[in-house]
Coordinates of C-alpha atoms in Angstrom, one line a residue:
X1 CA 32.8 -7.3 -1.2
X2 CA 29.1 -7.2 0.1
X3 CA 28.0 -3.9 1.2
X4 CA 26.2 -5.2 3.6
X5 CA 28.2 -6.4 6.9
X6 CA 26.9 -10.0 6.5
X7 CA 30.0 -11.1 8.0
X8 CA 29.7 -9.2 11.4
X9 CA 29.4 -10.5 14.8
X10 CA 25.8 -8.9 14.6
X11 CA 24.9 -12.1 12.4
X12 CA 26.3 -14.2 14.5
X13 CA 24.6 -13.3 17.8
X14 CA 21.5 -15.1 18.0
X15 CA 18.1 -13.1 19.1
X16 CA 17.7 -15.3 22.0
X17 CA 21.1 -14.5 23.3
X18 CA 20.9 -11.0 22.3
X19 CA 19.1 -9.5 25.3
X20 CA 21.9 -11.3 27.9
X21 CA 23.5 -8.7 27.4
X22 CA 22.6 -4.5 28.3
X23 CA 23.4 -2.3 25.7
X24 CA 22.8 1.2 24.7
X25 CA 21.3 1.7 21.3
X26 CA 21.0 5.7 19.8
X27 CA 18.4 6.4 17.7
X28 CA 18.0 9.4 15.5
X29 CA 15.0 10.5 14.2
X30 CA 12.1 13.7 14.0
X31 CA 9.0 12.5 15.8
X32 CA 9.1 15.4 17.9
X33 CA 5.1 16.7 18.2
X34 CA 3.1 15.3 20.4
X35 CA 1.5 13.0 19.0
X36 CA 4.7 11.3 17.8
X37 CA 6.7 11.8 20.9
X38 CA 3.6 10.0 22.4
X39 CA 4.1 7.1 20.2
X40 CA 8.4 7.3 20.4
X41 CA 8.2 7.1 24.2
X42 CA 5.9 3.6 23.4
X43 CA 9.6 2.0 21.8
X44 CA 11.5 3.8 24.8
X45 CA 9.6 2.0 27.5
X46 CA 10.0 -1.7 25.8
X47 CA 13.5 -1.0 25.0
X48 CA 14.3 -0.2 28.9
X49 CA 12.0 -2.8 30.0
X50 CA 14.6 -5.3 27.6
X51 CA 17.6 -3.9 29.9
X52 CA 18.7 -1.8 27.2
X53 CA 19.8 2.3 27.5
X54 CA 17.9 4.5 24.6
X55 CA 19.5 7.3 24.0
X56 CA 17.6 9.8 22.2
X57 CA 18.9 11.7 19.0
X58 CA 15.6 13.9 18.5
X59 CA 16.2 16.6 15.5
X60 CA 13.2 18.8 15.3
X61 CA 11.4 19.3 11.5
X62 CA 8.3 17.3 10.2
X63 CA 9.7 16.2 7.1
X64 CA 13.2 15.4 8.6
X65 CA 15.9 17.4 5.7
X66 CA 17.1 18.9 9.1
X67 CA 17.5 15.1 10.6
X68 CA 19.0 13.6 7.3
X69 CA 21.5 16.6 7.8
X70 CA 22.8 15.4 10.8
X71 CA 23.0 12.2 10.2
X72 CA 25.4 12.6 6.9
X73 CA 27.6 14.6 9.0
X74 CA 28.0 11.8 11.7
X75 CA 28.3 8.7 9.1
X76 CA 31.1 11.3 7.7
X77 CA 32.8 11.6 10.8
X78 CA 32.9 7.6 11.3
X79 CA 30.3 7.5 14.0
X80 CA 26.6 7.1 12.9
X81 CA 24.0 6.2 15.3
X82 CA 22.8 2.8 15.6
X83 CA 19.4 3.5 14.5
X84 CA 18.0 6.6 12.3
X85 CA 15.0 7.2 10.8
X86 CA 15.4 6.7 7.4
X87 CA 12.8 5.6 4.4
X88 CA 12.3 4.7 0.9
X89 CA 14.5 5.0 -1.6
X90 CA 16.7 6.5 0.9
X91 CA 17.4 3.2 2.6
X92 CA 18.8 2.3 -1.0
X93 CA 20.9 4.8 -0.9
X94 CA 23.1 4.0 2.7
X95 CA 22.8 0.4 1.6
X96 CA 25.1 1.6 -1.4
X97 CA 27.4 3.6 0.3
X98 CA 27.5 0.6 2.9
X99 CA 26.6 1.6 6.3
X100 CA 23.4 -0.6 7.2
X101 CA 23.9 -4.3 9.1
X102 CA 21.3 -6.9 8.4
X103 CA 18.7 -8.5 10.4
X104 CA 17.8 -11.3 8.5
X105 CA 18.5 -13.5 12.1
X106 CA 15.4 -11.2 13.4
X107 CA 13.4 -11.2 10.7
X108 CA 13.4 -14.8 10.2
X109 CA 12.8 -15.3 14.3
X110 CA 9.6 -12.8 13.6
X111 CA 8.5 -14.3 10.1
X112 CA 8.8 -10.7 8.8
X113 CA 8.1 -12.3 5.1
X114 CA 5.0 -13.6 6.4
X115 CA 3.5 -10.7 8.9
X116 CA 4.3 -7.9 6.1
X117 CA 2.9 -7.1 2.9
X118 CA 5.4 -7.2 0.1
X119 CA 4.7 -3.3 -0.4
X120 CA 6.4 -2.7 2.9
X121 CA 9.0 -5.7 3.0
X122 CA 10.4 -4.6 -0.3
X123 CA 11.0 -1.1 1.0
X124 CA 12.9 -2.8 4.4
X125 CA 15.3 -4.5 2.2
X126 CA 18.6 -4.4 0.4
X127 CA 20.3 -6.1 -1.9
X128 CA 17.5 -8.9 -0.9
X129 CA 18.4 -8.1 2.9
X130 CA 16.4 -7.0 5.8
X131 CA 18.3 -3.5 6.9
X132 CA 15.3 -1.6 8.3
X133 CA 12.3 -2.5 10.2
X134 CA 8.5 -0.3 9.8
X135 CA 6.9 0.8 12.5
X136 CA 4.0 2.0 10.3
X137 CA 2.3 2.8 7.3
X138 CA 0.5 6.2 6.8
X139 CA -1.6 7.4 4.5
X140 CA -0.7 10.7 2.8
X141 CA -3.5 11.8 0.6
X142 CA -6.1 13.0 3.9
X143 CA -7.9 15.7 4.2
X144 CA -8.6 16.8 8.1
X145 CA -11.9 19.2 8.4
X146 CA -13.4 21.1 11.7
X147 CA -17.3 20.5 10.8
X148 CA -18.4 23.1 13.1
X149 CA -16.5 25.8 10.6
X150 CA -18.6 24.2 7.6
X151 CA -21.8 24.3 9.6
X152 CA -21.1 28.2 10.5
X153 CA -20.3 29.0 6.6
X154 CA -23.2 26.8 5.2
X155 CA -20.2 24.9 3.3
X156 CA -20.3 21.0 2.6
X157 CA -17.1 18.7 3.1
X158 CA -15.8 18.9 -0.4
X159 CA -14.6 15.9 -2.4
X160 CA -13.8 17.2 -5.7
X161 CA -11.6 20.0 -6.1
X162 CA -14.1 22.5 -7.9
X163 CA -16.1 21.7 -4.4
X164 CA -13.2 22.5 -2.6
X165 CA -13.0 26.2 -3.9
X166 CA -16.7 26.7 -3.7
X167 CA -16.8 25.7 0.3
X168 CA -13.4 27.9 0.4
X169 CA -15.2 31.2 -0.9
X170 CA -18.1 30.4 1.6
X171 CA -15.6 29.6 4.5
X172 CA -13.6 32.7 3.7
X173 CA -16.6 34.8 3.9
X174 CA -17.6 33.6 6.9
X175 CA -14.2 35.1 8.1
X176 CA -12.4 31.5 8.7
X177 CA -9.2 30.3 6.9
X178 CA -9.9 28.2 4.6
X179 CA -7.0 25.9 4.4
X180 CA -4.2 25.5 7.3
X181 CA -1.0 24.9 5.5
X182 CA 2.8 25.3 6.4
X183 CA 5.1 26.8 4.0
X184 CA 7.4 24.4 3.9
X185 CA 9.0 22.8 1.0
X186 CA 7.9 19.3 2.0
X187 CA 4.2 20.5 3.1
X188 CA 3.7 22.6 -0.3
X189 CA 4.6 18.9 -2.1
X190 CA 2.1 17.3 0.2
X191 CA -0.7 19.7 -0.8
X192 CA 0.7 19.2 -4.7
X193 CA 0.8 15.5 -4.9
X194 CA -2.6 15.0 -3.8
X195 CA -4.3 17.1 -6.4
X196 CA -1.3 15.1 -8.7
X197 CA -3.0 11.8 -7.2
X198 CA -6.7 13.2 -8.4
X199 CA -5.3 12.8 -11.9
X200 CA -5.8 9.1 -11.1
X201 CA -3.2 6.6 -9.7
X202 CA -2.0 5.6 -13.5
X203 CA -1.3 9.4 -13.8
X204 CA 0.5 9.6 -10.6
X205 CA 2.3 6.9 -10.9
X206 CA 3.6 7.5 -14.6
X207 CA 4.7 11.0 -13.3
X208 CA 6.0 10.4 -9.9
X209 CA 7.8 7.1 -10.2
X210 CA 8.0 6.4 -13.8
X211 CA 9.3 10.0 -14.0
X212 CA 8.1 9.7 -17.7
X213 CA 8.7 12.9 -19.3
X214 CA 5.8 13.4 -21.9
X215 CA 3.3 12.9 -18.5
X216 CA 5.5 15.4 -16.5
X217 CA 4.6 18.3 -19.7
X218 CA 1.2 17.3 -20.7
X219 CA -2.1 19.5 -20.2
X220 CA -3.1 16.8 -17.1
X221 CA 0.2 18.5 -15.4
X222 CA -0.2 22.3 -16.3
X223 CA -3.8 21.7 -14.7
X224 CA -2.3 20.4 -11.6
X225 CA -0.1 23.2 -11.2
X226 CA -3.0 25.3 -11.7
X227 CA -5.3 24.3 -9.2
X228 CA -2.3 24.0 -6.7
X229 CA -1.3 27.8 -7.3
X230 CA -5.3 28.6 -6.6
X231 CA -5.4 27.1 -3.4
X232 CA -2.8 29.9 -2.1
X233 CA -5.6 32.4 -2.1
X234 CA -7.2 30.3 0.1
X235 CA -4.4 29.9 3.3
X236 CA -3.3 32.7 5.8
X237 CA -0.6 35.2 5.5
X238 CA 1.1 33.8 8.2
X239 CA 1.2 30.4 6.6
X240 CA 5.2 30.8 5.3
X241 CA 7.6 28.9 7.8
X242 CA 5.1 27.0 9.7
X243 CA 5.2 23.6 11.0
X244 CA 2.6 20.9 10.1
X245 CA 1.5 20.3 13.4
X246 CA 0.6 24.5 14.4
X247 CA -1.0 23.9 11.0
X248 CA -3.0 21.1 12.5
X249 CA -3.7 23.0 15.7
X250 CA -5.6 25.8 13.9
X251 CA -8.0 23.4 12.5
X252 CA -8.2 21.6 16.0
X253 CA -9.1 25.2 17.3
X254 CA -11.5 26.3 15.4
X255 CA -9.2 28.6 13.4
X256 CA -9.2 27.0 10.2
X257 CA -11.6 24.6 8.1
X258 CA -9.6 22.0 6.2
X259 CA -5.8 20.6 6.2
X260 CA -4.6 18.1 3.9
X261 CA -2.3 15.9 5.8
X262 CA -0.5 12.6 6.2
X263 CA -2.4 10.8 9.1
X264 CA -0.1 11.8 11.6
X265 CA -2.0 15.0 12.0
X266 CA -4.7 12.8 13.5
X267 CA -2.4 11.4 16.2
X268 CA -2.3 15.5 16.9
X269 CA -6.0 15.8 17.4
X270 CA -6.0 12.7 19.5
X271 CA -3.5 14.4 21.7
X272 CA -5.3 17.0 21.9
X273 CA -8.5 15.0 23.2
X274 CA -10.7 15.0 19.6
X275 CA -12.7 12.4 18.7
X276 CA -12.9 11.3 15.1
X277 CA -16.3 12.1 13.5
X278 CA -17.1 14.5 16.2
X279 CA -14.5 16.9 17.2
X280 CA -12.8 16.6 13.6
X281 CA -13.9 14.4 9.9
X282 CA -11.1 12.8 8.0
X283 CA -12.0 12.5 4.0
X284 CA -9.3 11.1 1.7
X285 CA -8.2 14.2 -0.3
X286 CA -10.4 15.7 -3.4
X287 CA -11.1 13.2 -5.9
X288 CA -8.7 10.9 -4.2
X289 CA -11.1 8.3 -2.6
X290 CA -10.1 4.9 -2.8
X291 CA -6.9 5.8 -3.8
X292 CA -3.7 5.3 -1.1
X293 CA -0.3 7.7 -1.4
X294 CA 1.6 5.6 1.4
X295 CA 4.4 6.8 3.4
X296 CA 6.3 3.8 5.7
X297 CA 8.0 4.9 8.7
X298 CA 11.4 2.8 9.8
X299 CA 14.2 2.6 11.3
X300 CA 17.2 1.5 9.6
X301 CA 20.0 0.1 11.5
X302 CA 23.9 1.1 11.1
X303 CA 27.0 -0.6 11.6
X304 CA 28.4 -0.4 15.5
X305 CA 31.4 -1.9 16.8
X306 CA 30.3 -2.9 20.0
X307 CA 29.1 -6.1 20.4
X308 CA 25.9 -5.1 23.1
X309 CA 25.1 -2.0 21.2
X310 CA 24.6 -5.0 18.6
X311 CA 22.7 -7.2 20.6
X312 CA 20.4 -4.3 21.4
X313 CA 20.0 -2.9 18.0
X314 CA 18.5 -6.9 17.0
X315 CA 16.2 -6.0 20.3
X316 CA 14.7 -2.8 19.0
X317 CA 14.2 -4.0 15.4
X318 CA 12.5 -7.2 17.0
X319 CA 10.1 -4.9 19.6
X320 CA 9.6 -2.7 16.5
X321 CA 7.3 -5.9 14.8
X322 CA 5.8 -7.0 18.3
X323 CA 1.4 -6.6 18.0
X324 CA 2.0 -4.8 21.3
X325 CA 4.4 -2.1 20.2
X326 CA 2.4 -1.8 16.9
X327 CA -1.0 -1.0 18.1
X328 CA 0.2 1.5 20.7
X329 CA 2.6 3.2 18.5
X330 CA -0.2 3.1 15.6
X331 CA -2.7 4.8 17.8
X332 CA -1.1 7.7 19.1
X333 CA 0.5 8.1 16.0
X334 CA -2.5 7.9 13.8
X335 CA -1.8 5.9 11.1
X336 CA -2.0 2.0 10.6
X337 CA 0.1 -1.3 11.6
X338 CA 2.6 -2.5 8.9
X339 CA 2.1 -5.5 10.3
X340 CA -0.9 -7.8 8.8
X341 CA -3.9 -9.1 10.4
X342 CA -3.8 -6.8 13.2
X343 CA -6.9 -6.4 15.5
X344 CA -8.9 -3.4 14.6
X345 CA -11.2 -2.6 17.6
X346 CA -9.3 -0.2 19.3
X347 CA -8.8 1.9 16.1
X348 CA -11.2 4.6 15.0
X349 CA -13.3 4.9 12.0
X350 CA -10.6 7.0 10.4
X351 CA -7.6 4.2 10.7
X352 CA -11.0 1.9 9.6
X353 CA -10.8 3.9 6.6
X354 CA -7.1 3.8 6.1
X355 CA -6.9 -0.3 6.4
X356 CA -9.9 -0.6 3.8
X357 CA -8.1 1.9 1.5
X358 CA -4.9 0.1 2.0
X359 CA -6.1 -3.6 1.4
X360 CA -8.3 -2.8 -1.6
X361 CA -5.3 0.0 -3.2
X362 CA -2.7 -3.1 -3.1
X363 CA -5.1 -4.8 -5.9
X364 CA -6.7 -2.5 -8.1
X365 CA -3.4 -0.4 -8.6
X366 CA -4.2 2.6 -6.1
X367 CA -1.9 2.2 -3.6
X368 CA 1.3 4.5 -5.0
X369 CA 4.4 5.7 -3.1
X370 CA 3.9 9.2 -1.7
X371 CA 6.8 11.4 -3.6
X372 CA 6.4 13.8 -1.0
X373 CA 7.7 11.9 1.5
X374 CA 10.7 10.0 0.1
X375 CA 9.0 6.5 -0.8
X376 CA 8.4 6.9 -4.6
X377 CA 11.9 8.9 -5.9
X378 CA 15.5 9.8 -4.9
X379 CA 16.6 12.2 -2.4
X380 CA 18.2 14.6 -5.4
X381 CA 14.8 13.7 -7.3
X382 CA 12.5 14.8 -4.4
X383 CA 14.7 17.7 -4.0
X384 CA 14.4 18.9 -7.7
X385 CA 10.3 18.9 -7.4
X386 CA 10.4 20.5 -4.1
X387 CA 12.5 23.4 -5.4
X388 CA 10.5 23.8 -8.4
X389 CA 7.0 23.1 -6.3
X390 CA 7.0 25.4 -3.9
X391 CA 9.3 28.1 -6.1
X392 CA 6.1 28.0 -8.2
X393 CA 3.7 28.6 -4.9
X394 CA 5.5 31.5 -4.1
X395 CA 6.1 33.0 -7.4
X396 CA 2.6 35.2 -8.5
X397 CA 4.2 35.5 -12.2
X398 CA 5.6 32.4 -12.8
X399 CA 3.2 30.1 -15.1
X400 CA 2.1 26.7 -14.9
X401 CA 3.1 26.1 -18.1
X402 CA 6.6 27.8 -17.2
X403 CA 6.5 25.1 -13.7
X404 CA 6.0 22.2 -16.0
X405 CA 8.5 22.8 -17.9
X406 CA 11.1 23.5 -15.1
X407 CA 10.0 20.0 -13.1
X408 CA 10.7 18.2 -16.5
X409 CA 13.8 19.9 -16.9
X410 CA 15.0 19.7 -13.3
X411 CA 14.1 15.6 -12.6
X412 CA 16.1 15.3 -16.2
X413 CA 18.9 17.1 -14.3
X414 CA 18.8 15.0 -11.4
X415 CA 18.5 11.3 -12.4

């Protein structure tokens, strides 16, 4: 039996005849700042404009553990939502356990296999199927920077890490914080993977999503953990607990110098009324340029039993590939369109930078799955870094060489 519901009436209901009927479709997911309720609301609008009812299933937390929570707990109880925000490996995972319905009808409407690059298609798909559709790709590996802090502390945007520590010690002294972070499991592997990802891609990827065991020990790895633990005497004591976005804010307020950050934080800066290359610089992360740690926002789409909820799920997954949806969404959100060939002059320099990265990554082997955020590893394999990560970031006696040794240990554990 397919684990798919190929057979359902979903399949049968053609995308013409799916908007005849109004139906509500409930969507989970954790784009909660402003920036992303900003772009959210974009997909609301189209969805009522279709007829349809959204019903919003918002559960707050940047790197959605809380979200996931919830929705386990509802697909337990027999009643999932009809859309959640889901990614990665993770979509895998619910096609397995047979929850997801296909939308190969819309996809083959929208010429999905055309419009996407194969990096993102592949990710959409099960068992050969369209079950989720992208709304995005970001890039992970960013470094965000207020340049009036450098110009107060005589510092230069750094773009190695042994420049990174030198402008640190100058912007500390000038009595700024250095680095806005977020103690938060998920944040603490953002900041780690990037220095990971200055390694170099064929180091990244051996570690991350070959999971090769000799890479995860080796001196390339105790180094990593190294200069991760050093850049915690560089944040403020009030970093532990913090959100992403209040992380962004202090570098949009003149607070802080640098925050390295997926490319949502921008769409916080553009809410905020900053403009790129004036207000704030975005530098791909030290000794990361021309390299691309890419995270893909989608929405994968349950089972439901009612036929409109069905007709209106097709709706939203088609609006999800329209140019319209994808350059309003894109540009509050602040990353870049999954789909292909997508005008570029309303974008700023910054998503300029992000395309480039992203088209010349895809063929010299720098574009990699960010680990961080669920596109390169398992949920119980993400889990296992993240405890040993930030246990490490926290822990003043605990050794790098100790840390390596746990991740090897623990990813063993956990495949």
């Amino acid at each position: 039996m397919k684990k798919i519901a190929l057979g359902l009436s979903s399949l049968a209901i053609s995308v013409a005849a799916a908007t005849a009927h109004a139906g509500e479709v409930e969507v989970l997911h954790w784009w909660t700042s402003g920036g992303e309720a900003a772009s959210i609301n974009v997909l609301k609008d189209l969805m009522t404009e279709e007829g349809h009812t959204w019903k919003d299933f918002a559960v707050a937390g940047g790197g959605g553990e809380s979200a996931m929570t919830v929705l386990k707990s509802r697909a337990i109880a027999g009643n999932p939502p009809a859309a959640a925000q889901i990614k990665g490996p993770t979509i895998q995972e619910w096609g397995d356990l047979g929850f997801l319905t296909n939308l190969d009808a819309v996809a083959e409407q929208g010429q999905w296999d055309v419009v996407l690059p194969q990096v993102v298609s592949d990710v959409m798909k099960y068992d050969g199927h369209y079950v989720a559709a992208p709304v995005n790709v970001h890039r992970v590996n960013w470094m965000w920077a207020n340049p009036e802090i450098f110009k107060k502390a005589g510092a230069s945007i750094p773009t190695t890490w042994d420049q990174f520590f030198e402008a640190a010690d100058k912007i500390k002294a000038a009595g700024f914080t250095p680095l806005a972070h977020g103690g938060q499991a998920w944040q603490d592997a953002t900041l780690f993977e990037a220095i990971a990802l200055s390694k170099g891609s064929q180091f990244y990827s051996a570690a991350f999503v070959g999971l090769d065991d000799a890479t995860l020990r080796g001196d390339d790895m105790i180094d990593v953990f190294k200069t991760f633990k050093k850049t915690r005497d560089y944040v403020d004591s009030g970093f532990s607990g913090r959100d992403w976005n209040i992380a962004t804010s202090m570098v949009i307020n003149g607070d802080a110098a640098m925050q390295i950050m997926g490319d949502w934080a921008k769409g916080e800066f553009t809410a905020a009324g900053k403009k790129a290359g004036i207000d704030y610089v975005c530098y791909a992360a030290p000794g990361t340029s021309g390299q691309f740690t890419f995270n893909i926002d989608s929405l994968a789409m349950f089972q439901v039993d009612d036929e409109n909820a069905q007709g209106a799920q097709q709706d939203l997954a088609k609006l999800m590939l329209e140019p319209t949806f994808q350059e309003t969404f894109n540009l509050n959100k602040g990353s870049i369109p999954a789909r292909l060939n997508m005008p570029r002059d309303k974008f700023d320099t910054c998503a300029h930078a992000s395309m480039d990265a992203f088209l010349a990554g895809s063929s010299t082997g720098d574009l990699v799955p960010s680990m961080a955020h669920g596109m390169a590893v398992s949920s119980m394999v993400q889990g296992a870094i993240y405890d040993v990560v930030t246990n490490f970031y926290n822990n003043e006696s605990m050794t790098a060489e100790e840390a390596v040794d746990r991740l090897a240990r623990a990813i063993k554990a956990s495949m």
